Amino acid sequence: MVVGVLGGGQLARMLALDGYPLGLEFVVLDPAEGVCSASVSDQLQGDYDDEMLLAELANKADVVTYEFENVPAAAVEFLSGKVPVYPPPQALATAQDRLNEKTMFRELDIATPQFAAVNSLAELEQAMDQVGWPAVIKTRTQGYDGKGQAVLRQVEDLAPAWESFGGVPAIVEAFVPFEREVSIIAVRSRSGEMVCYPLTENTHREGILRLSIARPGDAMQALAEEYAQRLLSKLDYVGVLALELFQAGDELLANEFAPRVHNTGHWTQDGAETSQFENHLRAVLGLPLGATDTIGYTAMVNLIGDFPAVDDVLVNTHSHLHLYGKEPRAGRKVGHINLRAQSRNALEAELKLILALADE
Ligand code: AMP
């Protein structure tokens, strides 16, 4: 079986690495030369809206998936007329626009911060009464890793924030004084089977994920699963979905979802019975899903901008290094380290060493 992937970055690479034991082959479509997945997949090089290349991809692949949510919706629509494409185009269209996303949370009774759509400075000024201070303004589309957003603390912040976005449609939402950020990685197969991984606790800095810790047995697991399952069912979803939430008191507020394998699920490669990558492939191919139980206690530390000497990482015998084959560059995710330990205490002690290695 051949799996087609829109995008040839590290997520495509890790999908391929976990697909080979299942006898799968991979072909990616990506405009860039020398993509991350190049050593483990074939590549069609060109634009995502090139219909000749999309048709070639559909011809070569038995099923097509995607590794980032900013692929043009029209490309996915075009492909889905020729070959099964999962997750479904509706999930992609919803996740691409923060307004659609938050509206869907509301419809499904999934708690989310107060929000309002804003299309002008006047609307922003008005919306502040409804949303309250402080607030966060975000572009409706194309934002990632904290880009395309600004915190609003006083009236004087409104005009500069609005102008810095160049007047594109935006959403303003209440700033949540959260105790922690968590995510739930959920999977739904073509037959409708659903499984979730244990909750993941996440730390971001400068809008970029730095650290994820798996929290099996967490008190918020049941609520997070309930929310994720509502989304999966509503979207008739197939594949892995990551739902990111803020915890404030005993409440979980949905921030956003990603219709794909997700950075906060990378720990599953070494810390779960079946990785998120393998389960995504199983789901899109209509195969039975694998168990999501943890193996020991696991955390993941992102390597941003640069990576330490390989020996320095591996000298800690419980660390598992994943490098993406990318040139180091400021702010770029170039790899991650999964750490696995026999107890929560051991994990916390070893995590300090790994965080220091990653300059965290
Ligand atoms: P996002 O691009 O929506 O995932 O936001 C990136 C990061 O900004 C989040 O992981 C949070 O740390 C922070 N953030 C986003 N929205 C809010 C909010 N409404 N309240 C507080 N922090 C937020």
CSV table of C-alpha atoms and ligand atoms in Angstrom, one decimal:
chain,number,residue,atom,x,y,z
A,1,MET,CA,0.0,0.0,0.0
A,2,VAL,CA,1.2,3.5,-0.8
A,3,VAL,CA,0.4,6.5,1.5
A,4,GLY,CA,0.5,9.9,-0.1
A,5,VAL,CA,1.2,12.9,2.2
A,6,LEU,CA,0.8,16.6,1.5
A,7,GLY,CA,3.9,18.1,3.1
A,8,GLY,CA,7.3,16.4,3.5
A,9,GLY,CA,8.4,17.8,6.9
A,10,GLN,CA,9.2,16.0,10.1
A,11,LEU,CA,5.7,14.7,10.6
A,12,ALA,CA,5.7,13.0,7.2
A,13,ARG,CA,9.1,11.6,8.0
A,14,MET,CA,7.9,10.2,11.3
A,15,LEU,CA,4.8,8.8,9.7
A,16,ALA,CA,7.0,7.0,7.2
A,17,LEU,CA,9.3,5.7,9.8
A,18,ASP,CA,6.4,4.1,11.7
A,19,GLY,CA,4.7,2.9,8.4
A,20,TYR,CA,7.6,0.8,7.1
A,21,PRO,CA,7.1,-2.0,9.7
A,22,LEU,CA,3.5,-2.3,8.4
A,23,GLY,CA,4.8,-2.7,4.8
A,24,LEU,CA,3.8,0.7,3.7
A,25,GLU,CA,5.4,3.0,1.2
A,26,PHE,CA,5.2,6.8,1.0
A,27,VAL,CA,5.1,9.5,-1.5
A,28,VAL,CA,5.0,13.2,-0.5
A,29,LEU,CA,4.0,16.3,-2.3
A,30,ASP,CA,6.0,19.4,-1.2
A,31,PRO,CA,7.3,22.4,-3.1
A,32,ALA,CA,10.7,22.5,-1.3
A,33,GLU,CA,13.8,20.8,-2.3
A,34,GLY,CA,15.6,18.5,0.2
A,35,VAL,CA,12.6,18.0,2.5
A,36,CYS,CA,12.9,16.2,5.8
A,37,SER,CA,11.1,13.1,4.6
A,38,ALA,CA,13.3,12.8,1.5
A,39,SER,CA,15.4,9.9,2.8
A,40,VAL,CA,12.3,7.8,3.7
A,41,SER,CA,9.8,8.7,0.9
A,42,ASP,CA,9.4,9.5,-2.8
A,43,GLN,CA,8.7,13.1,-3.5
A,44,LEU,CA,6.7,15.0,-6.1
A,45,GLN,CA,8.1,18.5,-6.0
A,46,GLY,CA,5.8,21.3,-6.8
A,47,ASP,CA,3.0,23.5,-5.6
A,48,TYR,CA,0.0,22.2,-3.6
A,49,ASP,CA,-2.4,23.6,-6.1
A,50,ASP,CA,-0.7,22.1,-9.2
A,51,GLU,CA,-3.5,19.8,-10.5
A,52,MET,CA,-1.1,17.7,-12.6
A,53,LEU,CA,0.9,16.8,-9.6
A,54,LEU,CA,-2.1,16.3,-7.4
A,55,ALA,CA,-3.5,13.9,-10.0
A,56,GLU,CA,-0.2,12.1,-10.1
A,57,LEU,CA,-0.2,11.8,-6.3
A,58,ALA,CA,-3.8,10.4,-6.4
A,59,ASN,CA,-2.6,7.9,-9.0
A,60,LYS,CA,0.4,6.7,-7.0
A,61,ALA,CA,-1.3,6.6,-3.6
A,62,ASP,CA,-4.0,4.3,-2.1
A,63,VAL,CA,-4.9,6.9,0.5
A,64,VAL,CA,-3.8,10.5,1.0
A,65,THR,CA,-3.3,12.4,4.3
A,66,TYR,CA,-1.6,15.7,5.2
A,67,GLU,CA,0.9,16.8,7.8
A,68,PHE,CA,0.0,20.5,8.3
A,69,GLU,CA,-3.3,22.3,8.3
A,70,ASN,CA,-2.4,25.2,5.9
A,71,VAL,CA,-2.7,23.1,2.8
A,72,PRO,CA,-5.1,24.8,0.4
A,73,ALA,CA,-8.6,23.4,1.0
A,74,ALA,CA,-9.1,23.4,-2.8
A,75,ALA,CA,-6.2,20.9,-3.2
A,76,VAL,CA,-7.8,18.6,-0.7
A,77,GLU,CA,-11.2,18.9,-2.4
A,78,PHE,CA,-9.6,18.1,-5.8
A,79,LEU,CA,-7.8,15.1,-4.4
A,80,SER,CA,-10.8,13.7,-2.6
A,81,GLY,CA,-12.6,13.3,-5.9
A,82,LYS,CA,-9.9,10.9,-7.0
A,83,VAL,CA,-8.6,9.0,-3.9
A,84,PRO,CA,-9.7,8.7,-0.2
A,85,VAL,CA,-8.3,11.7,1.7
A,86,TYR,CA,-8.2,11.6,5.5
A,87,PRO,CA,-8.8,13.5,7.8
A,88,PRO,CA,-11.9,14.7,5.9
A,89,PRO,CA,-11.8,18.0,4.1
A,90,GLN,CA,-14.4,19.4,6.5
A,91,ALA,CA,-12.1,18.9,9.5
A,92,LEU,CA,-9.3,20.8,7.6
A,93,ALA,CA,-11.6,23.7,6.7
A,94,THR,CA,-12.8,24.0,10.3
A,95,ALA,CA,-9.3,24.0,11.8
A,96,GLN,CA,-8.0,26.5,9.2
A,97,ASP,CA,-10.2,29.2,10.5
A,98,ARG,CA,-10.2,30.0,14.3
A,99,LEU,CA,-13.7,31.5,14.0
A,100,ASN,CA,-15.2,28.2,12.5
A,101,GLU,CA,-13.2,26.2,15.1
A,102,LYS,CA,-14.4,28.1,18.1
A,103,THR,CA,-18.0,28.2,16.7
A,104,MET,CA,-17.9,24.4,16.4
A,105,PHE,CA,-16.6,24.1,20.0
A,106,ARG,CA,-19.6,26.2,21.1
A,107,GLU,CA,-22.1,24.2,19.1
A,108,LEU,CA,-20.7,21.0,20.6
A,109,ASP,CA,-20.9,22.4,24.2
A,110,ILE,CA,-17.1,22.2,24.5
A,111,ALA,CA,-16.1,25.0,26.9
A,112,THR,CA,-14.0,27.7,25.2
A,113,PRO,CA,-12.8,31.2,26.1
A,114,GLN,CA,-15.3,34.0,25.4
A,115,PHE,CA,-14.6,35.2,21.8
A,116,ALA,CA,-15.8,37.5,19.0
A,117,ALA,CA,-15.1,37.9,15.3
A,118,VAL,CA,-13.6,41.2,14.4
A,119,ASN,CA,-13.3,42.8,10.9
A,120,SER,CA,-12.4,46.4,11.8
A,121,LEU,CA,-10.9,48.4,14.6
A,122,ALA,CA,-14.4,49.7,15.5
A,123,GLU,CA,-15.6,46.1,15.9
A,124,LEU,CA,-12.6,45.3,18.0
A,125,GLU,CA,-13.3,48.2,20.3
A,126,GLN,CA,-16.9,47.0,20.6
A,127,ALA,CA,-16.0,43.3,21.1
A,128,MET,CA,-13.9,44.2,24.2
A,129,ASP,CA,-17.0,44.8,26.2
A,130,GLN,CA,-18.2,41.3,25.5
A,131,VAL,CA,-14.8,39.5,25.8
A,132,GLY,CA,-13.3,41.5,28.7
A,133,TRP,CA,-9.7,42.5,29.6
A,134,PRO,CA,-7.1,41.2,29.1
A,135,ALA,CA,-7.7,39.5,25.8
A,136,VAL,CA,-5.8,38.0,22.9
A,137,ILE,CA,-6.3,38.9,19.3
A,138,LYS,CA,-5.5,36.3,16.6
A,139,THR,CA,-5.7,36.2,12.9
A,140,ARG,CA,-8.5,33.9,11.8
A,141,THR,CA,-6.2,32.0,9.4
A,142,GLN,CA,-2.5,31.1,8.8
A,143,GLY,CA,-1.4,31.5,12.5
A,144,TYR,CA,0.9,28.9,14.1
A,145,ASP,CA,3.4,28.7,16.9
A,146,GLY,CA,2.1,31.9,18.4
A,147,LYS,CA,2.5,33.9,15.2
A,148,GLY,CA,-0.4,36.2,14.2
A,149,GLN,CA,-1.4,37.0,17.7
A,150,ALA,CA,-1.1,39.8,20.3
A,151,VAL,CA,-2.1,40.3,23.9
A,152,LEU,CA,-4.4,43.3,24.6
A,153,ARG,CA,-4.1,44.7,28.1
A,154,GLN,CA,-5.4,48.3,27.7
A,155,VAL,CA,-7.3,50.5,25.2
A,156,GLU,CA,-4.0,51.9,23.8
A,157,ASP,CA,-3.1,48.3,22.6
A,158,LEU,CA,-6.0,48.0,20.3
A,159,ALA,CA,-5.1,50.2,17.3
A,160,PRO,CA,-1.4,49.1,17.1
A,161,ALA,CA,-2.5,45.4,17.3
A,162,TRP,CA,-5.1,45.9,14.7
A,163,GLU,CA,-2.7,47.7,12.3
A,164,SER,CA,0.0,45.1,12.8
A,165,PHE,CA,-2.3,42.5,11.3
A,166,GLY,CA,-2.9,44.6,8.3
A,167,GLY,CA,-6.7,44.6,8.7
A,168,VAL,CA,-7.1,40.8,8.0
A,169,PRO,CA,-10.2,39.1,9.6
A,170,ALA,CA,-9.4,38.3,13.2
A,171,ILE,CA,-10.9,36.8,16.4
A,172,VAL,CA,-10.5,38.3,19.8
A,173,GLU,CA,-10.8,36.0,22.8
A,174,ALA,CA,-10.5,36.3,26.6
A,175,PHE,CA,-7.0,35.8,28.0
A,176,VAL,CA,-7.2,32.7,30.2
A,177,PRO,CA,-5.1,32.7,33.4
A,178,PHE,CA,-4.6,29.0,33.0
A,179,GLU,CA,-2.9,26.7,35.6
A,180,ARG,CA,-1.6,24.5,32.8
A,181,GLU,CA,-2.0,23.7,29.1
A,182,VAL,CA,-2.9,20.2,28.2
A,183,SER,CA,-3.8,18.3,25.0
A,184,ILE,CA,-5.6,15.1,24.2
A,185,ILE,CA,-4.5,13.0,21.2
A,186,ALA,CA,-7.5,11.2,19.9
A,187,VAL,CA,-7.9,8.7,17.0
A,188,ARG,CA,-10.9,7.6,15.0
A,189,SER,CA,-10.7,4.8,12.4
A,190,ARG,CA,-12.6,4.4,9.1
A,191,SER,CA,-15.0,2.0,11.0
A,192,GLY,CA,-15.7,4.6,13.7
A,193,GLU,CA,-13.6,3.0,16.4
A,194,MET,CA,-12.2,5.7,18.8
A,195,VAL,CA,-9.3,5.7,21.2
A,196,CYS,CA,-7.5,8.4,23.1
A,197,TYR,CA,-4.0,8.7,24.6
A,198,PRO,CA,-3.4,9.7,28.2
A,199,LEU,CA,-3.6,13.5,28.7
A,200,THR,CA,-0.4,15.4,27.9
A,201,GLU,CA,0.7,18.5,29.9
A,202,ASN,CA,2.4,21.1,27.7
A,203,THR,CA,4.8,24.0,28.3
A,204,HIS,CA,5.2,26.7,25.6
A,205,ARG,CA,7.7,29.6,25.5
A,206,GLU,CA,7.5,32.4,22.9
A,207,GLY,CA,4.4,30.5,21.5
A,208,ILE,CA,6.5,27.4,20.7
A,209,LEU,CA,6.0,24.1,22.4
A,210,ARG,CA,9.1,23.2,24.6
A,211,LEU,CA,8.0,20.3,26.8
A,212,SER,CA,5.3,17.7,26.9
A,213,ILE,CA,4.7,15.3,29.8
A,214,ALA,CA,2.4,12.3,29.6
A,215,ARG,CA,0.0,12.2,32.6
A,216,PRO,CA,-1.7,8.8,32.7
A,217,GLY,CA,-4.5,8.8,35.3
A,218,ASP,CA,-5.0,12.5,35.2
A,219,ALA,CA,-8.2,13.8,36.9
A,220,MET,CA,-9.1,15.7,33.7
A,221,GLN,CA,-8.8,12.7,31.3
A,222,ALA,CA,-12.5,11.9,31.2
A,223,LEU,CA,-13.6,15.4,30.3
A,224,ALA,CA,-10.8,15.9,27.7
A,225,GLU,CA,-11.8,12.6,26.1
A,226,GLU,CA,-15.5,13.5,26.1
A,227,TYR,CA,-14.6,16.8,24.3
A,228,ALA,CA,-12.4,15.1,21.7
A,229,GLN,CA,-14.9,12.4,21.0
A,230,ARG,CA,-17.6,15.0,20.3
A,231,LEU,CA,-15.4,16.6,17.7
A,232,LEU,CA,-14.4,13.2,16.1
A,233,SER,CA,-18.0,12.2,15.8
A,234,LYS,CA,-19.3,15.5,14.5
A,235,LEU,CA,-16.6,15.7,11.8
A,236,ASP,CA,-17.0,12.0,10.9
A,237,TYR,CA,-13.3,12.1,11.5
A,238,VAL,CA,-10.6,9.6,10.4
A,239,GLY,CA,-7.1,9.8,11.7
A,240,VAL,CA,-5.3,11.5,14.6
A,241,LEU,CA,-6.7,14.7,16.0
A,242,ALA,CA,-5.0,16.8,18.7
A,243,LEU,CA,-7.2,19.0,20.9
A,244,GLU,CA,-5.4,21.7,22.9
A,245,LEU,CA,-7.0,22.9,26.1
A,246,PHE,CA,-6.3,25.3,29.0
A,247,GLN,CA,-7.0,24.1,32.5
A,248,ALA,CA,-8.4,26.8,34.9
A,249,GLY,CA,-9.6,25.3,38.2
A,250,ASP,CA,-11.6,22.2,37.3
A,251,GLU,CA,-12.5,23.5,33.9
A,252,LEU,CA,-11.0,22.8,30.6
A,253,LEU,CA,-11.3,25.4,27.9
A,254,ALA,CA,-10.7,24.4,24.3
A,255,ASN,CA,-8.1,26.5,22.5
A,256,GLU,CA,-7.7,24.8,19.1
A,257,PHE,CA,-7.5,21.5,17.4
A,258,ALA,CA,-5.1,20.2,14.8
A,259,PRO,CA,-6.4,17.7,12.2
A,260,ARG,CA,-3.1,15.7,12.1
A,261,VAL,CA,-0.4,14.1,14.1
A,262,HIS,CA,0.8,16.6,16.6
A,263,ASN,CA,4.0,17.7,18.4
A,264,THR,CA,2.4,17.1,21.8
A,265,GLY,CA,2.0,13.5,20.8
A,266,HIS,CA,5.6,12.8,19.9
A,267,TRP,CA,6.2,11.1,23.3
A,268,THR,CA,4.0,8.2,22.1
A,269,GLN,CA,6.8,7.0,19.9
A,270,ASP,CA,8.7,5.8,22.9
A,271,GLY,CA,6.2,6.0,25.7
A,272,ALA,CA,3.0,4.3,24.4
A,273,GLU,CA,2.1,0.9,23.2
A,274,THR,CA,1.3,2.3,19.7
A,275,SER,CA,2.7,5.6,18.5
A,276,GLN,CA,0.4,8.4,17.2
A,277,PHE,CA,2.0,8.0,13.8
A,278,GLU,CA,1.2,4.3,13.6
A,279,ASN,CA,-2.3,4.8,14.8
A,280,HIS,CA,-2.9,7.6,12.3
A,281,LEU,CA,-1.8,5.2,9.5
A,282,ARG,CA,-3.9,2.4,10.9
A,283,ALA,CA,-6.9,4.8,11.0
A,284,VAL,CA,-6.6,6.1,7.5
A,285,LEU,CA,-6.0,2.7,6.1
A,286,GLY,CA,-9.1,1.2,7.9
A,287,LEU,CA,-7.0,-1.1,10.0
A,288,PRO,CA,-7.8,-1.9,13.7
A,289,LEU,CA,-6.3,0.7,16.1
A,290,GLY,CA,-3.5,-0.1,18.5
A,291,ALA,CA,-3.5,0.2,22.3
A,292,THR,CA,-2.7,3.7,23.6
A,293,ASP,CA,-1.5,2.6,27.1
A,294,THR,CA,1.7,4.2,28.3
A,295,ILE,CA,5.0,2.3,28.8
A,296,GLY,CA,6.5,3.8,31.9
A,297,TYR,CA,6.6,7.6,32.5
A,298,THR,CA,7.4,9.7,29.5
A,299,ALA,CA,8.2,13.3,28.6
A,300,MET,CA,9.3,15.0,25.4
A,301,VAL,CA,11.6,17.9,25.0
A,302,ASN,CA,11.7,19.8,21.8
A,303,LEU,CA,15.1,20.8,20.3
A,304,ILE,CA,14.6,24.3,18.9
A,305,GLY,CA,17.1,26.2,16.8
A,306,ASP,CA,20.0,23.7,17.4
A,307,PHE,CA,20.7,20.3,18.9
A,308,PRO,CA,23.2,19.1,21.5
A,309,ALA,CA,26.0,16.6,20.8
A,310,VAL,CA,24.4,13.2,20.2
A,311,ASP,CA,26.7,11.6,22.8
A,312,ASP,CA,25.6,14.0,25.4
A,313,VAL,CA,22.0,13.0,24.9
A,314,LEU,CA,22.5,9.3,24.6
A,315,VAL,CA,24.7,9.1,27.7
A,316,ASN,CA,21.4,9.2,29.5
A,317,THR,CA,20.3,5.7,28.7
A,318,HIS,CA,16.6,6.5,29.0
A,319,SER,CA,16.6,9.2,26.4
A,320,HIS,CA,15.6,8.5,22.8
A,321,LEU,CA,16.8,11.1,20.3
A,322,HIS,CA,14.8,12.0,17.2
A,323,LEU,CA,16.5,14.3,14.7
A,324,TYR,CA,14.7,15.6,11.7
A,325,GLY,CA,17.7,16.0,9.4
A,326,LYS,CA,17.2,19.8,9.3
A,327,GLU,CA,19.8,22.5,9.2
A,328,PRO,CA,19.9,24.4,12.6
A,329,ARG,CA,18.2,27.8,12.4
A,330,ALA,CA,16.8,30.1,15.1
A,331,GLY,CA,13.3,29.2,16.2
A,332,ARG,CA,13.2,26.0,14.0
A,333,LYS,CA,12.2,22.6,15.4
A,334,VAL,CA,15.1,20.4,14.5
A,335,GLY,CA,14.4,17.4,16.7
A,336,HIS,CA,13.1,16.1,20.0
A,337,ILE,CA,14.2,13.9,22.9
A,338,ASN,CA,11.8,11.4,24.4
A,339,LEU,CA,12.7,10.4,28.0
A,340,ARG,CA,11.2,7.3,29.6
A,341,ALA,CA,11.5,6.4,33.2
A,342,GLN,CA,10.3,3.8,35.7
A,343,SER,CA,8.7,6.2,38.1
A,344,ARG,CA,7.4,9.8,38.2
A,345,ASN,CA,10.3,10.9,40.5
A,346,ALA,CA,12.9,9.3,38.2
A,347,LEU,CA,11.4,11.1,35.2
A,348,GLU,CA,11.4,14.5,36.9
A,349,ALA,CA,15.1,14.1,38.0
A,350,GLU,CA,16.3,13.0,34.5
A,351,LEU,CA,14.1,15.6,32.8
A,352,LYS,CA,16.2,18.4,34.5
A,353,LEU,CA,19.3,17.1,32.8
A,354,ILE,CA,17.6,16.9,29.4
A,355,LEU,CA,16.1,20.3,29.7
A,356,ALA,CA,19.5,21.8,30.4
A,357,LEU,CA,20.9,20.0,27.3
A,358,ALA,CA,18.1,21.6,25.2
A,359,ASP,CA,18.9,25.0,26.7
A,360,GLU,CA,15.5,25.1,28.5
B,1,AMP,P1,-2.3,29.2,19.7
B,1,AMP,O1,-1.6,29.7,18.5
B,1,AMP,O2,-3.7,29.6,19.8
B,1,AMP,O3,-2.0,27.8,20.0
B,1,AMP,O4,-1.5,30.0,20.9
B,1,AMP,C1,-0.2,29.8,21.3
B,1,AMP,C2,0.0,29.9,22.8
B,1,AMP,O5,-0.4,31.3,23.2
B,1,AMP,C3,-0.9,29.0,23.6
B,1,AMP,O6,-0.3,27.7,23.7
B,1,AMP,C4,-0.9,29.7,24.9
B,1,AMP,O7,0.2,29.5,25.7
B,1,AMP,C5,-1.0,31.2,24.5
B,1,AMP,N1,-2.4,31.6,24.4
B,1,AMP,C6,-3.2,31.5,23.2
B,1,AMP,N2,-4.5,31.9,23.5
B,1,AMP,C7,-4.5,32.2,24.8
B,1,AMP,C8,-5.6,32.7,25.6
B,1,AMP,N3,-6.8,32.9,25.2
B,1,AMP,N4,-5.3,32.9,26.9
B,1,AMP,C9,-4.0,32.7,27.4
B,1,AMP,N5,-3.0,32.3,26.7
B,1,AMP,C10,-3.2,32.0,25.4
